[in-house]
PDB file of C-alpha atoms in Angstrom:
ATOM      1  CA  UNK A   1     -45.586   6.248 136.536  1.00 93.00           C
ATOM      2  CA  UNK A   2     -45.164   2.472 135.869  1.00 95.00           C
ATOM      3  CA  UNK A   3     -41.563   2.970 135.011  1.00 96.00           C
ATOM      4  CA  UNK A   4     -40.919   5.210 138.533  1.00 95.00           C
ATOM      5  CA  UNK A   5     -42.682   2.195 140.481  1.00 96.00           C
ATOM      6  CA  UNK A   6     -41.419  -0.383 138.245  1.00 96.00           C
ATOM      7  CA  UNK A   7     -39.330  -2.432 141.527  1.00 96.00           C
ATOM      8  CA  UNK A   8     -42.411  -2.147 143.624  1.00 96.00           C
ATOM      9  CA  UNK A   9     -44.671  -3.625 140.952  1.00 97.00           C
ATOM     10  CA  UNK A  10     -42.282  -6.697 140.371  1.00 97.00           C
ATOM     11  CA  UNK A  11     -44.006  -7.379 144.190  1.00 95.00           C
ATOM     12  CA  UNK A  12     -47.824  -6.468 144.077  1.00 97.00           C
ATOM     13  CA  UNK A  13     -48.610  -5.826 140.136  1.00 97.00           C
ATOM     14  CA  UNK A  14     -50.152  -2.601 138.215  1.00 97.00           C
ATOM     15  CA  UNK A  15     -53.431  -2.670 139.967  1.00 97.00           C
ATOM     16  CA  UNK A  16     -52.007  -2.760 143.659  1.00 97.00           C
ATOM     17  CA  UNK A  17     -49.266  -0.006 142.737  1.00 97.00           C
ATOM     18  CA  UNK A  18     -52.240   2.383 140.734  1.00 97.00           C
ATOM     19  CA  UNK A  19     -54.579   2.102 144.183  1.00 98.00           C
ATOM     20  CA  UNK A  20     -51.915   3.663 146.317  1.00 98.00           C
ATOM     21  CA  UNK A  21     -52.282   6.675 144.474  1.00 97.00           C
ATOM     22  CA  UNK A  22     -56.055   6.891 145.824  1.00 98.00           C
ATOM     23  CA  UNK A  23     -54.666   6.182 149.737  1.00 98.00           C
ATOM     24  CA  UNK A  24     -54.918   9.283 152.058  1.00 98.00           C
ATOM     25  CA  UNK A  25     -52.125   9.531 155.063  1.00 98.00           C
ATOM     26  CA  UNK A  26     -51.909  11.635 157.715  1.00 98.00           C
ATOM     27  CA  UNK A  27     -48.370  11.705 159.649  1.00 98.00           C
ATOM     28  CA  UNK A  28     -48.237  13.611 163.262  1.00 98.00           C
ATOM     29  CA  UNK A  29     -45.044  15.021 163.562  1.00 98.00           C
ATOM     30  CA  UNK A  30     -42.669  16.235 161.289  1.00 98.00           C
ATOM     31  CA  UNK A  31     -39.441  15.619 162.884  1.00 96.00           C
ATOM     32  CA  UNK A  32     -37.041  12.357 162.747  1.00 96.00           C
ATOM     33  CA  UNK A  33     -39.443   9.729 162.203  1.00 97.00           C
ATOM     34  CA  UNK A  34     -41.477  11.886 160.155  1.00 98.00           C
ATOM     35  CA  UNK A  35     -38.753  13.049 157.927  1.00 98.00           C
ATOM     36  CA  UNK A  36     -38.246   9.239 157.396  1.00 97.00           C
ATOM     37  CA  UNK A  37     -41.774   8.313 156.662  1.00 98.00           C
ATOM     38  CA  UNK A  38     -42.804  10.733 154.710  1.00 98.00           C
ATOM     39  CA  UNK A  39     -39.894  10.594 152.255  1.00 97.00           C
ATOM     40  CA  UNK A  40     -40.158   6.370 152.665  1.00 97.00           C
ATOM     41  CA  UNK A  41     -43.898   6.404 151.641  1.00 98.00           C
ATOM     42  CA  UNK A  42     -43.832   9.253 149.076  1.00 97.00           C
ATOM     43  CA  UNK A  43     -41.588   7.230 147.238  1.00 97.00           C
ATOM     44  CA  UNK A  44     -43.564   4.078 147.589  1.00 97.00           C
ATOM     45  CA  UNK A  45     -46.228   6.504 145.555  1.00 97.00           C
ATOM     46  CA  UNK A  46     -49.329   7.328 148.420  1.00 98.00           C
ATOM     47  CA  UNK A  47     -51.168   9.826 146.639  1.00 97.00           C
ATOM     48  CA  UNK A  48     -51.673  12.171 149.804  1.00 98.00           C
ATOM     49  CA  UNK A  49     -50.645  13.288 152.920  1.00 98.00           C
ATOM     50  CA  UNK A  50     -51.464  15.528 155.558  1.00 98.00           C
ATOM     51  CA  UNK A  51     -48.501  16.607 157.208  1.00 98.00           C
ATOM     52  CA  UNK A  52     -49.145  17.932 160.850  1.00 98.00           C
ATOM     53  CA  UNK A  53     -46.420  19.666 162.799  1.00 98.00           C
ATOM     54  CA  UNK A  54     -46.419  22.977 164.442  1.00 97.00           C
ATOM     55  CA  UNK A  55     -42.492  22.993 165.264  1.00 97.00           C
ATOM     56  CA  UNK A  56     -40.009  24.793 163.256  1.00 97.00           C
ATOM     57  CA  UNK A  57     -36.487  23.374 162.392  1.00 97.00           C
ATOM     58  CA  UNK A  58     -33.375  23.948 164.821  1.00 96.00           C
ATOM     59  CA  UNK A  59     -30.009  22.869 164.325  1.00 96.00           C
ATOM     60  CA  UNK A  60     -30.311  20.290 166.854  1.00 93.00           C
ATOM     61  CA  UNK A  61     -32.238  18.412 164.907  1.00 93.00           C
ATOM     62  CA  UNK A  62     -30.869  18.213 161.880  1.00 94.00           C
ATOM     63  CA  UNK A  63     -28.533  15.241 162.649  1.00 93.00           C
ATOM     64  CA  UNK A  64     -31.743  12.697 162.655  1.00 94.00           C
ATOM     65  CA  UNK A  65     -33.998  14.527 161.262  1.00 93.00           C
ATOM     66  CA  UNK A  66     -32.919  13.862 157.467  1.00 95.00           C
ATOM     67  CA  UNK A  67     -35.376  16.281 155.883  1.00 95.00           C
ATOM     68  CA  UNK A  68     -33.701  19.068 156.884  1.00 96.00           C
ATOM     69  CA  UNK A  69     -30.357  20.382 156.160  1.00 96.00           C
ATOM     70  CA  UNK A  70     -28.704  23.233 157.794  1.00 96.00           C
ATOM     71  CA  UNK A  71     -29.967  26.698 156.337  1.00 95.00           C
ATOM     72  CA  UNK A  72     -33.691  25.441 157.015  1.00 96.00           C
ATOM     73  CA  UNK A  73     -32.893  26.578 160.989  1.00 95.00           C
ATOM     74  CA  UNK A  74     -36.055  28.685 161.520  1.00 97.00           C
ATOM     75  CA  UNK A  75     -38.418  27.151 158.623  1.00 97.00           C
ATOM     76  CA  UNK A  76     -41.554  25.588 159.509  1.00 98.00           C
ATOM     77  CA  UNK A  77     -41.242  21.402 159.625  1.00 98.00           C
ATOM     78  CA  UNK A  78     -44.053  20.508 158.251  1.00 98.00           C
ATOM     79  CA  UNK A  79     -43.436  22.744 155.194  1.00 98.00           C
ATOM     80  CA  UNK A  80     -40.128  22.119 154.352  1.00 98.00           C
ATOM     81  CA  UNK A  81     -40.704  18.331 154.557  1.00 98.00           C
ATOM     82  CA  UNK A  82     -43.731  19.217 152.477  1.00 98.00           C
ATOM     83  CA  UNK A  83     -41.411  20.898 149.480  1.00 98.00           C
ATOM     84  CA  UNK A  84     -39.069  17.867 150.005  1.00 98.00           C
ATOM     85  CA  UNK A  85     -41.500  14.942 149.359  1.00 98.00           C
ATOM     86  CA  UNK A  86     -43.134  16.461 146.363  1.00 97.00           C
ATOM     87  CA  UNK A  87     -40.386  17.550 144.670  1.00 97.00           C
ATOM     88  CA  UNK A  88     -39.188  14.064 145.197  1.00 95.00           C
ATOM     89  CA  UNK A  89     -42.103  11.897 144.938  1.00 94.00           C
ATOM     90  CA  UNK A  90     -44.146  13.842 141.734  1.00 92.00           C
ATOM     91  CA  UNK A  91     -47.059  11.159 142.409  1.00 95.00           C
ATOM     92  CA  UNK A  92     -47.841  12.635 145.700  1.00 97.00           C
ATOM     93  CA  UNK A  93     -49.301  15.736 147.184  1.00 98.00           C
ATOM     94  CA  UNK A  94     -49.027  16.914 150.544  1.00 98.00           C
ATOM     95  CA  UNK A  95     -51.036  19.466 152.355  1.00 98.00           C
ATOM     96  CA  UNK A  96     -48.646  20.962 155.849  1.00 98.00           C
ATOM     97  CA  UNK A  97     -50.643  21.816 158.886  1.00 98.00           C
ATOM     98  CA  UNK A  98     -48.494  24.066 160.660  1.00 98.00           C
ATOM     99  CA  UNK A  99     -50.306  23.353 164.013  1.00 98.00           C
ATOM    100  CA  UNK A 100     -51.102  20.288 167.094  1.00 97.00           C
ATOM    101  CA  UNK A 101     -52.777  17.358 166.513  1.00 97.00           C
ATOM    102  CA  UNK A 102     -55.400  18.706 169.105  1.00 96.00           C
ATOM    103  CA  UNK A 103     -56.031  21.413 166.441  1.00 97.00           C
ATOM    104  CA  UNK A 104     -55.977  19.151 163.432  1.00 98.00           C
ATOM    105  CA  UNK A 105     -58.151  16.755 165.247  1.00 97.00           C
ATOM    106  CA  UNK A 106     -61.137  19.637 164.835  1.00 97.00           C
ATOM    107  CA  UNK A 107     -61.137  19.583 161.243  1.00 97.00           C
ATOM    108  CA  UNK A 108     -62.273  15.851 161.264  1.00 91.00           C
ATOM    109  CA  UNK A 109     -60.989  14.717 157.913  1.00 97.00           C
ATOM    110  CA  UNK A 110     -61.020  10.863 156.676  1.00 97.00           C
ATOM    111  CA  UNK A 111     -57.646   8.942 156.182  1.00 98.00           C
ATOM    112  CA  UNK A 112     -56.842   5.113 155.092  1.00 98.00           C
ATOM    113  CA  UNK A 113     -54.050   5.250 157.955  1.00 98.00           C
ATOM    114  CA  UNK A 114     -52.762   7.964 160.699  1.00 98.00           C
ATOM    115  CA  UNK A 115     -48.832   7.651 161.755  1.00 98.00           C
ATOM    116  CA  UNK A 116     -47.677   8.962 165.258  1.00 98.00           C
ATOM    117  CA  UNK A 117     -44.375  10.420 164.755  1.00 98.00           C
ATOM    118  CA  UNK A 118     -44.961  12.440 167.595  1.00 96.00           C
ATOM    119  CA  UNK A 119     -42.104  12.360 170.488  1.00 90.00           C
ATOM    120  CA  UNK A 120     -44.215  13.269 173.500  1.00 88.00           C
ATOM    121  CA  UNK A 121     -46.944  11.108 175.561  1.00 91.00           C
ATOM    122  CA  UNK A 122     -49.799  13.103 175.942  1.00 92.00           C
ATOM    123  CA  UNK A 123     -50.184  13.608 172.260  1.00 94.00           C
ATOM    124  CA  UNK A 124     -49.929   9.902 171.769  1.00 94.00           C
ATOM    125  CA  UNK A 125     -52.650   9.742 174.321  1.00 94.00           C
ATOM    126  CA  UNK A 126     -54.958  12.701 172.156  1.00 96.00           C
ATOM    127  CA  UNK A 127     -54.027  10.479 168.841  1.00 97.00           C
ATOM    128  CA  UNK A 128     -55.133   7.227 171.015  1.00 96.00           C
ATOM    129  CA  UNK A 129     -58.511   8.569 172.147  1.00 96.00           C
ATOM    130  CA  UNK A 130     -59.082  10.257 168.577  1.00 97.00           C
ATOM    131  CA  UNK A 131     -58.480   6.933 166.184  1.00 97.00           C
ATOM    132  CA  UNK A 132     -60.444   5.013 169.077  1.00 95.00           C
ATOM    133  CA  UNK A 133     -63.812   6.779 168.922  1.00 95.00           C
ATOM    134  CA  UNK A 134     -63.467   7.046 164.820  1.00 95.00           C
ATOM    135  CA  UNK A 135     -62.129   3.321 164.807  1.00 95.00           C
ATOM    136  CA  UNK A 136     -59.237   4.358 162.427  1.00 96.00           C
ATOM    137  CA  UNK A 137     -56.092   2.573 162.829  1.00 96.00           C
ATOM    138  CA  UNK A 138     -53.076   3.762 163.486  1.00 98.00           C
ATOM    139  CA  UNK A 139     -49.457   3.653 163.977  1.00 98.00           C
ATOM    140  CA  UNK A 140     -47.267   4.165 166.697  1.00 97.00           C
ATOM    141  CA  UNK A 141     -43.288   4.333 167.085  1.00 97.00           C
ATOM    142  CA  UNK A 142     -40.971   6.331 169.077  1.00 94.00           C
ATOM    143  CA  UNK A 143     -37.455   6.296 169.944  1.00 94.00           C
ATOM    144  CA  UNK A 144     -34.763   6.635 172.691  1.00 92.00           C
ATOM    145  CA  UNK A 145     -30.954   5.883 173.004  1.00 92.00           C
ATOM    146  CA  UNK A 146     -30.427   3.110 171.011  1.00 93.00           C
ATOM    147  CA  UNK A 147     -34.241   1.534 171.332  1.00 93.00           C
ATOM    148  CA  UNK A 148     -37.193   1.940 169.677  1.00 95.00           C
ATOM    149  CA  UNK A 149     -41.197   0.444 170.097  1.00 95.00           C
ATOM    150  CA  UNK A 150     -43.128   0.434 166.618  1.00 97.00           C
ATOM    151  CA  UNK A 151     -47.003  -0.980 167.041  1.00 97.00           C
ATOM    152  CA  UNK A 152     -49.948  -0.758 164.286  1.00 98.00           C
ATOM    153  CA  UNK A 153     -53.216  -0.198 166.496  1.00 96.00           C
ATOM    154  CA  UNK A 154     -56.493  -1.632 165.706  1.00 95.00           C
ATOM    155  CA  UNK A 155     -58.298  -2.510 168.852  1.00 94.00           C
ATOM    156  CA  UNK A 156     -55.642  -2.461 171.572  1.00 94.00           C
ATOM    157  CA  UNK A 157     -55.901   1.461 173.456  1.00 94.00           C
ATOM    158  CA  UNK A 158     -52.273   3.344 173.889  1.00 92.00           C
ATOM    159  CA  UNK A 159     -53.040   4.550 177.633  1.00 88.00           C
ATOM    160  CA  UNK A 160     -53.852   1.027 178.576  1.00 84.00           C
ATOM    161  CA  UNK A 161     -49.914  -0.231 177.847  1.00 83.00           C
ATOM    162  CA  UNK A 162     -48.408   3.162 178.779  1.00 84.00           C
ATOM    163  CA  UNK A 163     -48.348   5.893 181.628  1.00 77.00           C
ATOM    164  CA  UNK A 164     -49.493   9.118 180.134  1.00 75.00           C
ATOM    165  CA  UNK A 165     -46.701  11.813 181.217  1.00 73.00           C
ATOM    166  CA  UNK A 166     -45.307  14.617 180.053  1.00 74.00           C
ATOM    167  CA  UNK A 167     -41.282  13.302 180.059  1.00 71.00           C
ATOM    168  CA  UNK A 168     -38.700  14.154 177.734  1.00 72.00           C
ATOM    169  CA  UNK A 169     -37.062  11.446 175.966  1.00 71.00           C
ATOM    170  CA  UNK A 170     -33.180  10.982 176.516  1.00 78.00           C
ATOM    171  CA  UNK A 171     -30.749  11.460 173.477  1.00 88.00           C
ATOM    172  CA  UNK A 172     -31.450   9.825 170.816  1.00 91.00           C
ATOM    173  CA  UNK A 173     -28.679   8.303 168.437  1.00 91.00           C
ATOM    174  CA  UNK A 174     -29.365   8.789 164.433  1.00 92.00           C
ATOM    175  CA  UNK A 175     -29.813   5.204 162.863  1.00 93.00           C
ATOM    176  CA  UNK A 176     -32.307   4.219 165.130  1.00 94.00           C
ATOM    177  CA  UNK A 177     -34.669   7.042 164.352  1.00 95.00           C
ATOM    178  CA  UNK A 178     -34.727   5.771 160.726  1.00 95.00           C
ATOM    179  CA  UNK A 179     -34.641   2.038 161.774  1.00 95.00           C
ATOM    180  CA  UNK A 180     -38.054   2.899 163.732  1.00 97.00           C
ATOM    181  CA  UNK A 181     -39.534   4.648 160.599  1.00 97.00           C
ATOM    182  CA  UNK A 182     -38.868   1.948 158.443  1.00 97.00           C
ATOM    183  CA  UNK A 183     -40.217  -0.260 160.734  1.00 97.00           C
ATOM    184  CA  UNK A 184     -43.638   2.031 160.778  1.00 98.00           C
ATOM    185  CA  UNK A 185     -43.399   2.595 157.011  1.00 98.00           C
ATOM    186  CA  UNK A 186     -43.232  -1.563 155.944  1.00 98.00           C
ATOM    187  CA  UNK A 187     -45.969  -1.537 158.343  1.00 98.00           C
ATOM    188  CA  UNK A 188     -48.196   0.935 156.655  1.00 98.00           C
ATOM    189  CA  UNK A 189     -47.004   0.162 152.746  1.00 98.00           C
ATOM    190  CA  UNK A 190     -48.656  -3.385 153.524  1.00 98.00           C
ATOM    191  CA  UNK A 191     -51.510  -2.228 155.029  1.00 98.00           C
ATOM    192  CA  UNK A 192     -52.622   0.625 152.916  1.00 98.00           C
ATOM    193  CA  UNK A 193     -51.314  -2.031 150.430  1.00 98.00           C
ATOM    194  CA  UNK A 194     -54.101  -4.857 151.222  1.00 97.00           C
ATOM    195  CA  UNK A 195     -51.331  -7.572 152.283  1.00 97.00           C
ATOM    196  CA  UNK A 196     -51.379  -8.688 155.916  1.00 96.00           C
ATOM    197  CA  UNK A 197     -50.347  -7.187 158.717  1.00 97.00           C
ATOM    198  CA  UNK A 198     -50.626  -8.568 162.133  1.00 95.00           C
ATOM    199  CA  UNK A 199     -52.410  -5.907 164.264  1.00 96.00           C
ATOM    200  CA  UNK A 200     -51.592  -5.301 168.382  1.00 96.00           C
ATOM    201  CA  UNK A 201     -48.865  -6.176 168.958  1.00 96.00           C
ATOM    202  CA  UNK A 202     -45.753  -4.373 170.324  1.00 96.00           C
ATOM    203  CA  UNK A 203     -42.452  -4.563 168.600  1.00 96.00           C
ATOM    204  CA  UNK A 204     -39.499  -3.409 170.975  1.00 95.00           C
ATOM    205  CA  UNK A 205     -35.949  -3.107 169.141  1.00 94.00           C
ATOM    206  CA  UNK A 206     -33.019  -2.598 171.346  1.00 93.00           C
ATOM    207  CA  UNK A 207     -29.015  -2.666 171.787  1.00 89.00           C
ATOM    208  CA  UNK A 208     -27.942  -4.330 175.046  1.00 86.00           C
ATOM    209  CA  UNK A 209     -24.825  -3.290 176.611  1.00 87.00           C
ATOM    210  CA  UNK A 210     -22.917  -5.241 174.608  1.00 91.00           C
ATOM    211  CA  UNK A 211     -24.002  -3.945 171.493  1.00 91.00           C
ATOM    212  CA  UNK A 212     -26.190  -7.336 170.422  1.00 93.00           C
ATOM    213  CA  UNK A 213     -29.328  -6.301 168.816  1.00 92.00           C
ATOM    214  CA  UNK A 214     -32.750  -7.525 170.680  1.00 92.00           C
ATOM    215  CA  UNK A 215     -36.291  -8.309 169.098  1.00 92.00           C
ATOM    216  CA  UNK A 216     -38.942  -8.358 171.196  1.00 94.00           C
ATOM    217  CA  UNK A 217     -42.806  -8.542 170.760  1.00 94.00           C
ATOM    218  CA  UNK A 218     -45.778  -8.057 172.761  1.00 94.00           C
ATOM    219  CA  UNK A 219     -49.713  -9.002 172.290  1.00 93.00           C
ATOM    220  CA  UNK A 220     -51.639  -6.143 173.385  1.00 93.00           C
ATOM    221  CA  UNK A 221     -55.064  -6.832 175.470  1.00 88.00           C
ATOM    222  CA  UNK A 222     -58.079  -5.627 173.115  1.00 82.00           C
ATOM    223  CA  UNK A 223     -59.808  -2.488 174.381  1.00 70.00           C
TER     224      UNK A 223
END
């Protein structure tokens, strides 16, 4: 296992590498940025997951969604990504919930770290509300055009930054899924990692019409 993790150990040591493998990690939404962060922090060796995704693959979303490949056009998400990861990644095990987060919520299980990868508001709301009352941090990112927002949430609430509706996001270009879920995955490696990691704050990455690349950030108000 030391030889598999050997680049990652050059940065944290043996004993930071070997706790990983006791982290649990539940990622909502197995689509484009969940493709990306479950095969980013498989491979940075999290002992286990809980994929949670009750979608099944279309050809449409192959292009971003780099889990998938064409031929998996009626297989569940969650599972497939599932079968990926492990068979990549043979430090990690991964349990798919082929169902919503409102669902998964029910079965109350513990976690070092839950990851939106969700791509609609309202269940960003339900993962808000949920992490709130069990004051478990999480992770939020989603995508758009050529933008993204990434933010690791500790105190701040979701529905106090953002209007809970039920829109559909515009297209969405390739890189920038996987831009967004590297963003979420440094974010969570540190963390679940024990190096800092500045909570509440809102990162927003975008491409102006000129094609320049903008950095933003934002300090949320504590709930």
């Amino acid at each position: 296992m030391h030889e598999f993790f050997n680049r990652q150990i050059k940065l944290w040591g043996e004993e930071t590498q070997d706790s990983l493998q006791n982290k649990k990690v539940a990622i909502i939404g197995s689509g484009g940025l969940g493709c990306s962060l479950g095969i980013a922090l498989g491979a940075s060796g999290i002992g286990e997951f809980a994929f949670v995704d009750f979608d099944e693959v279309g050809v449409h979303n192959i292009h971003r969604q780099i889990g998938f490949k064409v031929g998996d056009d009626g297989k569940a998400k969650c599972e497939v990504l599932k079968e990926l990861v492990e068979s990549r990644c043979p430090y990690t095990k991964v349990t798919a919930y082929k169902e919503g987060f409102e669902e998964f919520a029910t079965r109350d299980l513990e976690f070092d770290l839950i990851i939106d990868a969700t791509d609609n508001l309202p269940t960003r709301a339900a993962i808000n509300e949920y992490c709130l009352n069990k004051k478990q941090p999480w992770i939020y990112g989603s995508v758009e055009e050529f933008h993204g927002q990434v933010c690791f949430f500790e105190e701040a609430s979701y529905e106090a930054v953002f209007q809970i509706n039920d829109r559909k996001p515009n297209g969405i270009a390739c890189p920038i899924v996987m831009h967004i879920a590297s963003l979420q995955a440094n974010l969570a490696i540190r963390h679940l990692a024990g190096l800092p990691v500045k909570k509440d704050i809102l990162y927003y990455l975008s491409f102006d019409s000129e094609g320049v690349l903008q950095n933003q950030k934002f300090n949320l108000p504590k709930n």
